[in-house]
Coordinates of C-alpha atoms and ligand atoms in Angstrom, one line a residue:
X584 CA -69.7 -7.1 -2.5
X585 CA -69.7 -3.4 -3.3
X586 CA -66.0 -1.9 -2.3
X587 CA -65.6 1.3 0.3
X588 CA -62.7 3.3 -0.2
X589 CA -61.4 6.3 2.2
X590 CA -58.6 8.0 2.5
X591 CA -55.0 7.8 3.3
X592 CA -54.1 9.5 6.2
X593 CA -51.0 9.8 8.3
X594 CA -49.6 6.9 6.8
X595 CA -52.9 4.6 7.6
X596 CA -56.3 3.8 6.0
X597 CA -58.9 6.2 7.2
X598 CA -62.8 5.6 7.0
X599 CA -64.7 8.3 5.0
X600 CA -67.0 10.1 7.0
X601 CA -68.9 12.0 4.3
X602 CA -72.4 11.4 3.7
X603 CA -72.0 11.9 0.3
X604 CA -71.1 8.7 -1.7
X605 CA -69.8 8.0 -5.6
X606 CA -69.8 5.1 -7.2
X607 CA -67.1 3.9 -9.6
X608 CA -67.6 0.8 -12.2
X609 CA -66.0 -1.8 -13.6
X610 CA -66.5 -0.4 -16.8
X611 CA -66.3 -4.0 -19.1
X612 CA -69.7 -5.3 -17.2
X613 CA -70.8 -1.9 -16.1
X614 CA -71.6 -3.2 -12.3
X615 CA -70.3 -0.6 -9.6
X616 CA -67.4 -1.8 -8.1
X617 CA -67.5 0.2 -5.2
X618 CA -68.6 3.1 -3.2
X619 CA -66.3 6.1 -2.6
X620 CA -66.9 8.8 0.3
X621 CA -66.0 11.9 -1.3
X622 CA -63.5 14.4 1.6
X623 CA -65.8 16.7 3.3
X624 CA -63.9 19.9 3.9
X625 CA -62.4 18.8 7.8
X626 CA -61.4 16.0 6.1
X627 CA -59.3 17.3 3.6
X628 CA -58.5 20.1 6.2
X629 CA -57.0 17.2 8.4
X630 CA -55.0 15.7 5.5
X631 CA -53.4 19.2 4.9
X632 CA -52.7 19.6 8.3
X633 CA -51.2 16.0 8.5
X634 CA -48.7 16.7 5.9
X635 CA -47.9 20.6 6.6
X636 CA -46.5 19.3 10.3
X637 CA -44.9 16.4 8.6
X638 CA -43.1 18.9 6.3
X639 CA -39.8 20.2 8.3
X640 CA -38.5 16.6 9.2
X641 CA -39.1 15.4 5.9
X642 CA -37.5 18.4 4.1
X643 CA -34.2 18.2 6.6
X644 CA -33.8 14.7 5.1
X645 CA -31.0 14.5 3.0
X646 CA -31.7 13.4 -0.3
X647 CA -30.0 10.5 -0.5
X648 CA -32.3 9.3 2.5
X649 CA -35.2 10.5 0.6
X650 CA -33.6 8.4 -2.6
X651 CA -33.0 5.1 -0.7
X652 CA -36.8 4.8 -0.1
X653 CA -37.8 5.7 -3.8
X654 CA -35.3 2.9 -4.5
X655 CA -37.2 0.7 -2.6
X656 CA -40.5 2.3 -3.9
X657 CA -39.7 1.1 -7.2
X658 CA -38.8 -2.5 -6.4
X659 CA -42.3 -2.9 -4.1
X660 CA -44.3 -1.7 -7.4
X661 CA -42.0 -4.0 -9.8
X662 CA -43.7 -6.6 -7.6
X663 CA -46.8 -5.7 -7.8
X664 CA -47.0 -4.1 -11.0
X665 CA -49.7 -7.2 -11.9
X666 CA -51.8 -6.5 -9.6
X667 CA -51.6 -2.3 -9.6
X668 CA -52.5 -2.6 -13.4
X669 CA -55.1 -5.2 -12.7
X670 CA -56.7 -3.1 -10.4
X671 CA -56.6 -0.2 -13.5
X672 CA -57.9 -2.4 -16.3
X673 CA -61.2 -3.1 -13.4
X674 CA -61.4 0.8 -13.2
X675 CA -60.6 2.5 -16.3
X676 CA -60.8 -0.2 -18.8
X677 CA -58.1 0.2 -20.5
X678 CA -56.2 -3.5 -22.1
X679 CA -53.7 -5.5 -19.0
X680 CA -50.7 -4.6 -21.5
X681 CA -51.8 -0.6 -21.9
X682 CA -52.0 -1.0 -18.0
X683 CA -48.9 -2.1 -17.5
X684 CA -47.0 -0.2 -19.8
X685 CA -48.7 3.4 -18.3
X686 CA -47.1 1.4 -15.0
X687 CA -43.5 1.0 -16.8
X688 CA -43.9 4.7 -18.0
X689 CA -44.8 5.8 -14.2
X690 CA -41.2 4.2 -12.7
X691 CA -39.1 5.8 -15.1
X692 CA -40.1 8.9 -13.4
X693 CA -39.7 7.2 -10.0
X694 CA -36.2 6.3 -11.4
X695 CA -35.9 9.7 -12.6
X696 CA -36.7 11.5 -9.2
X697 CA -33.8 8.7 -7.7
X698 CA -31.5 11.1 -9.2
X699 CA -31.9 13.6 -7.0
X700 CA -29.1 14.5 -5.1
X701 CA -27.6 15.1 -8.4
X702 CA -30.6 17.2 -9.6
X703 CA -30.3 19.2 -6.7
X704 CA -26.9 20.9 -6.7
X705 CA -26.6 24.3 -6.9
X706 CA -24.5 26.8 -8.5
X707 CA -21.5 28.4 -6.7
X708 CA -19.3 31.3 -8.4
X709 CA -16.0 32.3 -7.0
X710 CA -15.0 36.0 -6.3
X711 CA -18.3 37.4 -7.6
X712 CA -16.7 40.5 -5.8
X713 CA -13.1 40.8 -3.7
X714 CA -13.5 38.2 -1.7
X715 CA -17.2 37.6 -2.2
X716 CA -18.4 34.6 -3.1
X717 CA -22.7 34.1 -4.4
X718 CA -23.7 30.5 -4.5
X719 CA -27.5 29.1 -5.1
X720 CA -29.6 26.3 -3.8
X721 CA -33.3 24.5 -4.4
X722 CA -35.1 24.0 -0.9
X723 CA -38.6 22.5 -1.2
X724 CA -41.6 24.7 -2.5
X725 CA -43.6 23.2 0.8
X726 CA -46.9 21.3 0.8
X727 CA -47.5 20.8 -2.5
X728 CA -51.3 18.6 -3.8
X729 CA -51.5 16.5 -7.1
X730 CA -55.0 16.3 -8.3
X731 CA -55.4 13.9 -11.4
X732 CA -57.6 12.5 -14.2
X733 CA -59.2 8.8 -14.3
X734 CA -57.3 8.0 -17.6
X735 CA -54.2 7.1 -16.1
X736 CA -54.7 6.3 -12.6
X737 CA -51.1 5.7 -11.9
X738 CA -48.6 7.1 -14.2
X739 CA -50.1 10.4 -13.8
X740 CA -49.9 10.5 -10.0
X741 CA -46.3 9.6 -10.8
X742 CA -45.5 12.6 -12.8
X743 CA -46.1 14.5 -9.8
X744 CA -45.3 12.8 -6.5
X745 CA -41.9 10.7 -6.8
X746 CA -40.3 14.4 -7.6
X747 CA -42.4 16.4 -5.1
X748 CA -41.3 14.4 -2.3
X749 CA -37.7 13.8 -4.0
X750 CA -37.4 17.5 -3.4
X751 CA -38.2 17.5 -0.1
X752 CA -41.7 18.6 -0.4
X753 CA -45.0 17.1 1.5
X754 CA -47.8 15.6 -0.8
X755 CA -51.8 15.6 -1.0
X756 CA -53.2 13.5 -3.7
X757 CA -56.5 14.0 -5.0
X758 CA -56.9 11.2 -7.3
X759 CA -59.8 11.1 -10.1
X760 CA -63.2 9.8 -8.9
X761 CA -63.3 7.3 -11.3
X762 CA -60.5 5.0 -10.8
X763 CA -59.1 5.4 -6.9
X764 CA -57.3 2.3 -6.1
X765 CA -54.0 2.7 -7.7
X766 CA -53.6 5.6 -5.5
X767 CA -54.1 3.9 -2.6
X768 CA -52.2 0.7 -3.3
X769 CA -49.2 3.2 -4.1
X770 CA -49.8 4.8 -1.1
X771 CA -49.3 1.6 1.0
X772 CA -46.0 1.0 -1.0
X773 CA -45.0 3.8 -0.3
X774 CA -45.4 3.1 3.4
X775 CA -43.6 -0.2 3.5
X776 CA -41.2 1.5 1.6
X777 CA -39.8 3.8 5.0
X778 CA -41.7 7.0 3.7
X779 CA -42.3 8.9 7.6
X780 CA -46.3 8.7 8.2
X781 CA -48.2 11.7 7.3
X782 CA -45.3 12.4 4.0
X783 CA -47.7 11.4 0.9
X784 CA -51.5 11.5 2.1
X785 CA -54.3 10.6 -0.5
X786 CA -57.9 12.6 -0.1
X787 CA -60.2 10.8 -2.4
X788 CA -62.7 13.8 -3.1
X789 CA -64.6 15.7 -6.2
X790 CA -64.7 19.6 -6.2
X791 CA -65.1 20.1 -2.6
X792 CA -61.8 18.8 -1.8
X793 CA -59.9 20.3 -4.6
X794 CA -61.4 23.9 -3.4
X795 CA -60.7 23.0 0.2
X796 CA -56.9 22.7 -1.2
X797 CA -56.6 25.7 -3.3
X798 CA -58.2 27.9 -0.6
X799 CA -56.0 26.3 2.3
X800 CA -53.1 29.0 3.3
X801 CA -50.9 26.0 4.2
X802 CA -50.5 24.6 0.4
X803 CA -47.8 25.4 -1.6
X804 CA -48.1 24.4 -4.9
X805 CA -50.7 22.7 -7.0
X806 CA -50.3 19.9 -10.0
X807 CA -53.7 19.6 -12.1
X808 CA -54.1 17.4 -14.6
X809 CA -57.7 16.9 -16.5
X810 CA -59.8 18.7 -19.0
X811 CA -59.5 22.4 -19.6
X812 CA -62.1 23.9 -18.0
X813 CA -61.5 22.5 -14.9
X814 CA -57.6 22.9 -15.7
X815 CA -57.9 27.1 -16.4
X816 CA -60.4 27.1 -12.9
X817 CA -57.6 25.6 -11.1
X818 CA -54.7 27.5 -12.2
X819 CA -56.7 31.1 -12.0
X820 CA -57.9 30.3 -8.2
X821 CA -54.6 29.1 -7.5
X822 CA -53.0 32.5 -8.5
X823 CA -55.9 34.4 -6.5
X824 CA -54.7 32.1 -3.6
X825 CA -51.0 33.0 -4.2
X826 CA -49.9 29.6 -5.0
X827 CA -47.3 28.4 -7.7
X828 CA -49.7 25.6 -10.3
X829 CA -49.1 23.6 -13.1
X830 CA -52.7 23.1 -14.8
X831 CA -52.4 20.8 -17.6
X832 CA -55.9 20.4 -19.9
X833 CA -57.5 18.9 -22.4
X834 CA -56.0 18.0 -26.4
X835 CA -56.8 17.7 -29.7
X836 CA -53.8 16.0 -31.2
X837 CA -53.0 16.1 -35.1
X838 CA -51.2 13.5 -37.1
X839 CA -49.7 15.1 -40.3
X840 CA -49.5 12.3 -43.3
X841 CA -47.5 14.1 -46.1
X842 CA -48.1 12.0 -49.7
X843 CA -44.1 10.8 -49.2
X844 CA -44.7 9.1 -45.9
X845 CA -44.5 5.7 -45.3
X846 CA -48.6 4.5 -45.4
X847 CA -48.1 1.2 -43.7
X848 CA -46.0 2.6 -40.7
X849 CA -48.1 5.8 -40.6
X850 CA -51.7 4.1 -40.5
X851 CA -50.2 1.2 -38.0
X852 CA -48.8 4.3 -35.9
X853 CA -52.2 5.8 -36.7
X854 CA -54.3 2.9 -35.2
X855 CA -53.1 2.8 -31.9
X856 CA -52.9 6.7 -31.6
X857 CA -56.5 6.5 -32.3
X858 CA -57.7 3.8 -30.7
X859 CA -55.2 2.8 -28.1
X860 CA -56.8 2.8 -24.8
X861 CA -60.3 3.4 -26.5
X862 CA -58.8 6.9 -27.7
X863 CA -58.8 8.1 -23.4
X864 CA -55.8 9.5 -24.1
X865 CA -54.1 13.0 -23.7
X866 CA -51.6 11.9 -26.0
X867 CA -54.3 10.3 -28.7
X868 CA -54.3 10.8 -32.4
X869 CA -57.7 12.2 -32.8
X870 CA -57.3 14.5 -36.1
X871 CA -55.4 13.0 -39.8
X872 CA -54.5 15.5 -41.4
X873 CA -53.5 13.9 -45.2
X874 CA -51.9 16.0 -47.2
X875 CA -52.9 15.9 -51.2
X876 CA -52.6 12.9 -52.6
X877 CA -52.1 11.0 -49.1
X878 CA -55.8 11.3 -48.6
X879 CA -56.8 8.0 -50.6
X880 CA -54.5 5.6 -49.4
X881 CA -54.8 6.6 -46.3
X882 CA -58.7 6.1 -46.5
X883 CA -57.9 2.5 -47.9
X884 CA -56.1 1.3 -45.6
X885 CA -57.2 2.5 -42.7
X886 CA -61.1 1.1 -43.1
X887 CA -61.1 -2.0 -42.9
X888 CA -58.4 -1.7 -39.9
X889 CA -61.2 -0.1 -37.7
X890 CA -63.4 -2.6 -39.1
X891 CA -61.3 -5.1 -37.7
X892 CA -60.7 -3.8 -34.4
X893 CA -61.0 -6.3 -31.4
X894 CA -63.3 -4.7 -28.6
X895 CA -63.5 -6.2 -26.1
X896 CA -62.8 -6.9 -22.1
X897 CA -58.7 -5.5 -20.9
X898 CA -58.8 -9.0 -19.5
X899 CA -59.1 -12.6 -19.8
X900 CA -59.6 -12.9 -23.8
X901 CA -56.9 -14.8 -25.6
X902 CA -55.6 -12.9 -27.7
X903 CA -56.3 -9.4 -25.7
X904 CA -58.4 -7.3 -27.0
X905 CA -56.9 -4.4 -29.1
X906 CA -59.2 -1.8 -27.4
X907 CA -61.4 -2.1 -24.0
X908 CA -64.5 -0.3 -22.8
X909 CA -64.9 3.7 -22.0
X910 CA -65.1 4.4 -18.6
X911 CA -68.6 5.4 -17.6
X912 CA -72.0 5.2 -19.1
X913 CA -72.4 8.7 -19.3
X914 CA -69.1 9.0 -21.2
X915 CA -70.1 6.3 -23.8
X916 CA -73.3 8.4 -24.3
X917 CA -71.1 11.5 -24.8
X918 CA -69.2 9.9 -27.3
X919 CA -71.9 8.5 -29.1
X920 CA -73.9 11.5 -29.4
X921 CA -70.1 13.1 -31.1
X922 CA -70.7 10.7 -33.5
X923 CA -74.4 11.6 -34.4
X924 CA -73.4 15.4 -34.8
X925 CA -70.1 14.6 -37.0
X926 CA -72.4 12.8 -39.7
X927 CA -75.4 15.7 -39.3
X928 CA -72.6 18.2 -39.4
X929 CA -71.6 16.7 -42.6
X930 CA -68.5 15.0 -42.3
X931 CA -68.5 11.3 -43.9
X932 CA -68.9 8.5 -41.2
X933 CA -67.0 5.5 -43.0
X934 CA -66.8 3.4 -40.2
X935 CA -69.8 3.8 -37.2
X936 CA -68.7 1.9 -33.5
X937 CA -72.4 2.9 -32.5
X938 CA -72.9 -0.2 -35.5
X939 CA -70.3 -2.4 -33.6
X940 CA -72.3 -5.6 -32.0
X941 CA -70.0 -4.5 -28.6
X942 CA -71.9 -1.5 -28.2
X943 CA -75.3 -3.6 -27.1
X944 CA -72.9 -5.5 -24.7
X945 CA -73.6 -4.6 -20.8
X946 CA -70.2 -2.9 -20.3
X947 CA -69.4 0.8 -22.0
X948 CA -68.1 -0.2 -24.8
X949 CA -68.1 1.1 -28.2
X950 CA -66.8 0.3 -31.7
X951 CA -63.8 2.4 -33.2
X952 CA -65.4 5.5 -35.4
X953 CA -64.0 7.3 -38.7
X954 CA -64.9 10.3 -40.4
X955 CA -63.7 11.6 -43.7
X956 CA -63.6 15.2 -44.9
X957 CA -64.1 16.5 -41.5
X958 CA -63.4 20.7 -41.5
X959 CA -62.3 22.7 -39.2
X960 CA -65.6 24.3 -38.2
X961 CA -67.0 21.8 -36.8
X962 CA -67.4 20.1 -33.4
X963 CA -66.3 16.6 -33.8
X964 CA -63.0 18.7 -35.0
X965 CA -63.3 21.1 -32.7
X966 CA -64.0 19.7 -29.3
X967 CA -62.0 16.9 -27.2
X968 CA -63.9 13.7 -27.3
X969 CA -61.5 11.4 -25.4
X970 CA -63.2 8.2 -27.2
X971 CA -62.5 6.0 -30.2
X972 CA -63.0 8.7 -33.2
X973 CA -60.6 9.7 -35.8
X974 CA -61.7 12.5 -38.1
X975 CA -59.8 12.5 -41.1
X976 CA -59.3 16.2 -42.7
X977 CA -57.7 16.6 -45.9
X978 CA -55.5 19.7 -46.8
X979 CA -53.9 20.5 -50.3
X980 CA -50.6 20.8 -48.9
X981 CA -47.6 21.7 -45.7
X982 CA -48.5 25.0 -45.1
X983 CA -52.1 25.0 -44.7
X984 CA -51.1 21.7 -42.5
X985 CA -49.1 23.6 -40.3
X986 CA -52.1 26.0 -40.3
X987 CA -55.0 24.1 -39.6
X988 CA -52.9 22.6 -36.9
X989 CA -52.0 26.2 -35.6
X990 CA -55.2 27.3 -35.4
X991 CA -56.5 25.1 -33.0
X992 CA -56.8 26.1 -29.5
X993 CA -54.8 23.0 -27.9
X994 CA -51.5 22.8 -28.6
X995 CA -50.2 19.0 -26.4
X996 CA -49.0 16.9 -29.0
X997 CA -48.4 16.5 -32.8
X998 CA -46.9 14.1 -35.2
X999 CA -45.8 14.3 -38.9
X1000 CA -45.3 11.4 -40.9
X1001 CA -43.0 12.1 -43.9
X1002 CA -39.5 11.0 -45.5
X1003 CA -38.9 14.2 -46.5
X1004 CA -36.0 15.5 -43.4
X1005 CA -37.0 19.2 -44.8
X1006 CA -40.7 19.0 -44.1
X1007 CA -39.9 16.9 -40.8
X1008 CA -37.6 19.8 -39.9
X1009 CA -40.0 22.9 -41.1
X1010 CA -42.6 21.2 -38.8
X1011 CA -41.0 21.5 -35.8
X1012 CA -39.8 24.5 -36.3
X1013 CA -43.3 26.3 -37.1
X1014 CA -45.8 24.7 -34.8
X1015 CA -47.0 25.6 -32.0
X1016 CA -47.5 22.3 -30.0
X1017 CA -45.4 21.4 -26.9
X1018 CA -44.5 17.8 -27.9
X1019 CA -43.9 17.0 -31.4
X1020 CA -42.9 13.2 -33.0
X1021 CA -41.5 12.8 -36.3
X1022 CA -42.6 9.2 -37.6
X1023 CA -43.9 8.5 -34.1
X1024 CA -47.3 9.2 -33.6
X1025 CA -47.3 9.5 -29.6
X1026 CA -44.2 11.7 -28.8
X1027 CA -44.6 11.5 -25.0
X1028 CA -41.6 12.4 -23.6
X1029 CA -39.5 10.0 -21.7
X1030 CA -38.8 11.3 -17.3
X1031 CA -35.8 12.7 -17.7
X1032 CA -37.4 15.2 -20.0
X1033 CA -40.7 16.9 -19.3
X1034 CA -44.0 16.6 -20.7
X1035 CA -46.4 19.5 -21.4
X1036 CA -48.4 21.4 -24.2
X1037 CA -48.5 24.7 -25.1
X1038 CA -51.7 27.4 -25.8
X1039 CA -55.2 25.8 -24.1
X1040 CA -53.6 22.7 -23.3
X1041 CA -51.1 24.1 -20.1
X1042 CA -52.0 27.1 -17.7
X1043 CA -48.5 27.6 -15.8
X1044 CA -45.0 28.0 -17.2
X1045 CA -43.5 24.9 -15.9
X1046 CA -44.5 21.5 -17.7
X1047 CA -44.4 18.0 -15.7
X1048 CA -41.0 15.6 -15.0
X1049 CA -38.1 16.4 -15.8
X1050 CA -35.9 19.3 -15.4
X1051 CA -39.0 21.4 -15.0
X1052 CA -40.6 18.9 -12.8
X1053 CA -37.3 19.6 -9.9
X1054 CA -37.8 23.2 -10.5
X1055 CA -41.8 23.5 -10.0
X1056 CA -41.2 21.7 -6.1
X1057 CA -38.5 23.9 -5.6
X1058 CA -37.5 27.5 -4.6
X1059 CA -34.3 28.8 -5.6
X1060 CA -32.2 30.8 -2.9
X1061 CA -29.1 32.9 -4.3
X1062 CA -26.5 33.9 -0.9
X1063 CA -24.4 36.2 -1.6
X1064 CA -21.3 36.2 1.3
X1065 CA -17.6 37.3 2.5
X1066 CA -15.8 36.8 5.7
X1067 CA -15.1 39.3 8.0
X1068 CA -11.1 39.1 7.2
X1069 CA -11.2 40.2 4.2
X1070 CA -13.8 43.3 4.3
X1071 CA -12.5 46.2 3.3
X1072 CA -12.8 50.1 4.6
X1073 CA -15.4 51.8 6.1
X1074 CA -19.1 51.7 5.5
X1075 CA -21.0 51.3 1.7
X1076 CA -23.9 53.2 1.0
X1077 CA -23.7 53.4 -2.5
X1078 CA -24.5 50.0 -4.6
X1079 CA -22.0 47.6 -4.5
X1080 CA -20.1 47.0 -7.9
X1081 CA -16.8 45.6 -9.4
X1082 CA -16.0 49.2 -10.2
Ligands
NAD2289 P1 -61.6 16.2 -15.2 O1 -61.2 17.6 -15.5 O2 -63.1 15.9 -15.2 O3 -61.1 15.8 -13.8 C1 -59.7 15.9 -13.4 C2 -59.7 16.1 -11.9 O4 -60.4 17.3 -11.5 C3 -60.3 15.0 -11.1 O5 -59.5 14.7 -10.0 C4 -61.7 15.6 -10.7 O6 -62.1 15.1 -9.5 C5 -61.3 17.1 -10.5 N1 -62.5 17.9 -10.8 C6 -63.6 17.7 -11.6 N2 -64.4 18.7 -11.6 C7 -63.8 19.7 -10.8 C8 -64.2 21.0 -10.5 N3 -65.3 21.6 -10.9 N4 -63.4 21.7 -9.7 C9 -62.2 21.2 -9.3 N5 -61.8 19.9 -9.6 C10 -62.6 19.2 -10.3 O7 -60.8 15.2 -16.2 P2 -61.1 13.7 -16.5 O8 -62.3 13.5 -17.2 O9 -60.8 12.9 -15.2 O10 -59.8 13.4 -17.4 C11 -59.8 13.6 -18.8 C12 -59.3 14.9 -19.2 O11 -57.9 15.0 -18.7 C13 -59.1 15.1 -20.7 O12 -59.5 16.4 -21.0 C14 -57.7 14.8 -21.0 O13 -57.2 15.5 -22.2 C15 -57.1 15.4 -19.8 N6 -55.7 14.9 -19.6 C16 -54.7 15.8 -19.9 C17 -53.4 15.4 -19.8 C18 -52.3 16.3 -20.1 O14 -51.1 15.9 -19.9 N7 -52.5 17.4 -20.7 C19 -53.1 14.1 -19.3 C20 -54.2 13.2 -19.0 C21 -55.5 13.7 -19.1

C-alpha cells in the first residue's frame, strides 16, 4: 500500500490537508512508494508560527542543555542508522553502504554542533578605554528554514539543523520532494531525544512552501541547497525579503590527471567520483581533465572499468551493487538524452549505459557513460547532468588545465592527481574552486570545517558546517561598558578616544 506522508508539526505528525498530491518512487522497481501532500500556504504559515513562538524558550537554553539532547540525538540515529539509510536507498537509490556512509558523514556534524558551548564564547578585551571594558557575544539569528535536495536526504539536512538549533535558533525543514522520510524519521528522534515541541518542524512542500517561507516576516535566515537556478531565485528573494541566505547550487567538478600521477590510484579515485551514487552527486567527478600524455592510459584503463560496472538494486544483491538506479523516470530520460547530444555534438562515446541491458530493467536505471575528447563548448561539458557520465577532455598541459577549469561557471569542487608537490601546490593556489583534493578525488570537507563552492556554485558569503556554519545562525553583539565609579569629569560630546 501506497505511503501518505505530512508534516511534522509541534513536535507531532500532522495530516496534509492539501489537495495537491506528489508521488515519490522507489526508484530500483520504479512503483510509487507513496503519496506526499505538498504544504499549502496556512500550512506552512502554521509551521512558522509554531516554531517563531517556540523561539525565546529555546534560545534561553543554555547550551549545554541544548548539547545534552544532540548527545542523545546522535546515539538514537547510531541505532537506527539501518533503517534511516534503508529508507534512503527505497527513495533515492543510492547503494545501503553510500547510504550509510552519507549517514556517518551527517553525525560528525551532529558531533560537531555538540561543541557548542565552546563554539560560542565570545571575545572580551580589558581596558579598551580607562576603565572600559568591550566584550562580544553570538545570540541566535532567529527562525531560521533549511530547504534541501533529494540526493542526500539526510546528510544534507544535517549540515544545517544540528548547528541552527545548537545556536539557539528555531528550525523549518523543507525537505526535497523526492525522498521525504529521512526527515521525518530524524524528526521523531529528535523528539525522543528531549528537543521542546514546536523546536525543529518539517513542511514537506514544492515551491509554494519555500515562497511561503521566504515571504514570511517571521523567518530569519534561509539554507538552500539544490541546483542553481533555483539556488540564485532563493538567495535574490531572500535579500528582497531582508533575510540572511546561504544558496548553495549546482557543479561541474573537474579531476586534473597530470602525465606523473599515479594511473591506478587516479582512475580507481576516478570511478567512484564518477559513478558513485549513479554520479547524483554535488561532489561527483563529472569532467577528466588529462593532461598530455596522461590521456591514453587514462582511456585504457578506465574502459573496461565502466564496462564492468555492477548496476543494479542499493539492496539485497550479494555482492552490492557498485552503482543503483537514478531517482526518477524523468531524470533517467534527462540523462539519456545528455548522452544522445554528447555523441551528435561530436565528442567520442566509448562506453554507452543507454547500451547497458539495466537500462530495459523496470527501475531508472542506467549504465555508466564515457566520452573522449569532449571540449569545452559543448553541453555535455557545459551543463550539470547529475548522472553516470564522465566526459574526458584532454589539455596539452597545467596551465590551460587550470584554465579550462577557471573558465567554468561552477566553481564546488576540484581534484588534481599528480606526484609533482609543485603542480599540487600551483593548483591550489590558482583555482578558483571552493574545495580542492590533492590525490583525493572527493575533497568534501570534514564538520569541523565548512563546505562550500565558489562563483555559480554558492550565492551568500557564508559556506555550510563549520566555523561558518556557527556564524550564519548567529548575530554578533559587541557591548561596550564602565561602571559608574570610575567615570570621569563632566559630560563628552566629542568622540570618545584613547587620546
Ligand atoms: P532542486 O533545485 O530541484 O531542488 C532543491 C529544493 O528546492 C527542493 O527542496 C525543491 O523542492 C525546491 N524547489 C524546487 N523548485 C523550486 C522553485 N521553483 N522555487 C523554490 N524551491 C524550489 O535540486 P534537486 O534536483 O533536488 O537536487 C540536485 C541539485 O542539487 C544538483 O544541482 C546538485 O548539484 C545540487 N546540490 C548541490 C549541493 C552543494 O553543496 N552545492 C549539494 C547537494 C546537491
Amino acid at each position: 500500500m501506497a505511503k501518505k506522508v505530512g508534516h511534522w508539526i509541534n513536535g507531532k505528525h500532522v495530516d496534509g490537508q492539501s489537495d495537491t498530491i506528489s508521488p515519490w518512487y522507489n526508484p530500483a522497481t520504479g512503483d510509487v512508494t507513496g503519496h506526499l501532500s505538498l504544504a499549502n500556504r496556512s500550512e506552512t504559515e502554521h509551521a512558522i508560527d509554531v516554531a517563531s513562538d517556540s523561539l525565546q524558550e529555546w534560545s534561553a537554553t543554555p547550551p549545554l542543555a541544548r548539547a545534552r539532547i544532540l548527545f542523545r540525538f546522535i546515539q538514537k540515529l547510531e541505532q537506527h542508522k539501518d533503517e534511516i539509510a534503508r529508507l534512503i536507498t527505497e527513495e533515492h537509490g543510492k547503494v545501503f553502504s553510500d547510504a550509510k556512509g552519507e549517514l556517518v558523514r551527517g553525525i560528525e556534524v551532529v558531533e560537531f554542533a555538540t561543541g557548542i558551548p565552546h563554539l560560542l564564547k565570545g571575545e572580551f578585551s580589558n581596558n579598551v578605554g580607562k576603565n572600559i571594558d568591550s566584550w562580544s557575544v553570538r545570540q541566535p539569528l532567529g527562525v531560521c528554514a533549511g530547504i534541501t535536495p533529494f540526493n542526500f536526504p539526510a546528510m544534507v539536512p544535517m549540515w544545517m539543523f544540528p548547528i541552527a538549533l545548537a545556536c539557539g535558533n528555531t528550525f523549518i525543514l523543507k525537505p526535497s520532494e523526492r525522498d521525504p522520510s529521512a526527515s521525518m524519521m530524524m524528526a521523531e528522534l529528535l523528539s525522543e531525544s528531549g528537543l521542546p515541541d514546536g523546536v525543529f518542524n518539517v513542511v514537506n512542500g514544492d515551491r509554494n512552501a519555500v515562497d511561503t517561507i521566504l515571504e514570511s516576516p517571521k523567518v530569519d535566515g534561509i539554507s538552500f541547497v539544490g541546483s542553481t537556478p533555483i539556488a540564485e531565485s532563493v538567495y535574490l528573494n531572500a535579500a528582497k525579503y531582508g533575510k540572511r541566505c546561504q544558496a548553495l547550487g549546482g557543479a561541474k567538478n573537474h579531476m586534473v590527471i597530470m602525465p606523473d600521477a599515479d594511473m591506478d590510484m587516479a582512475v580507481k579515485s576516478l570511478m567512484g567520483a564518477a559513478y558513485g551514487s549513479a554520479g547524483e552527486r554535488c561532489m561527483a567527478i563529472s569532467v577528466a581533465v588529462a593532461v598530455g600524455a596522461a590521456a591514453e592510459p587514462l582511456i585504457q584503463k578506465l574502459v573496461p572499468l565502466v564496462n564492468k560496472l555492477r548496476v543494479g538494486p542499493g539492496l539485497g544483491a550479494e555482492p552490492e551493487n557498485e552503482m543503483g538506479p537514478l531517482v526518477t523516470g524523468a531524470h533517467k530520460d534527462r540523462v539519456a538524452g545528455y548522452i544522445e547530444r554528447g555523441a551528435k555534438e561530436g565528442a567520442k562515446l566509448l562506453v554507452d549505459g543507454r547500451k547497458s541491458p539495466c537500462f530495459e530493467e523496470e527501475g531508472f536505471f542506467i549504465g555508466g557513460s564515457l566520452f573522449d575528447h569532449v571540449t569545452a563548448d559543448m553541453d555535455i561539458y557545459k551543463d550539470e547532468i547529475f548522472g553516470p557520465v564522465l566526459c574526458v577532455v584532454r589539455v596539452p598541459d597545467f596551465q590551460s588545465a587550470v584554465a579550462l577549469v577557471n573558465g567554468h561557471e561552477y566553481g564546488n569542487g576540484t581534484a588534481i592527481f599528480t606526484r609533482n608537490g609543485n603542480y599540487a601546490r600551483q593548483y591550489s593556489e590558482q583555482i578558483e574552486v571552493g574545495m580542492v583534493g590533492i590525490n583525493v578525488p572527493i575533497p568534501v570537507p570534514m564538520a569541523f570545517y565548512s563546505f562550500g563552492g565558489w562563483k555559480r556554485s554558492l550565492f551568500g558569503s557564508l559556506h555550510v558546517h563549520g566555523m561558518e556554519g556557527v556564524k550564519f545562525y548567529t548575530r554578533t553583539k559587541t557591548m561596550t561598558g564602565r561602571w559608574p565609579e570610575g567615570y570621569g569629569s563632566g559630560n563628552e560630546f566629542s568622540m570618545p578616544t584613547l587620546g
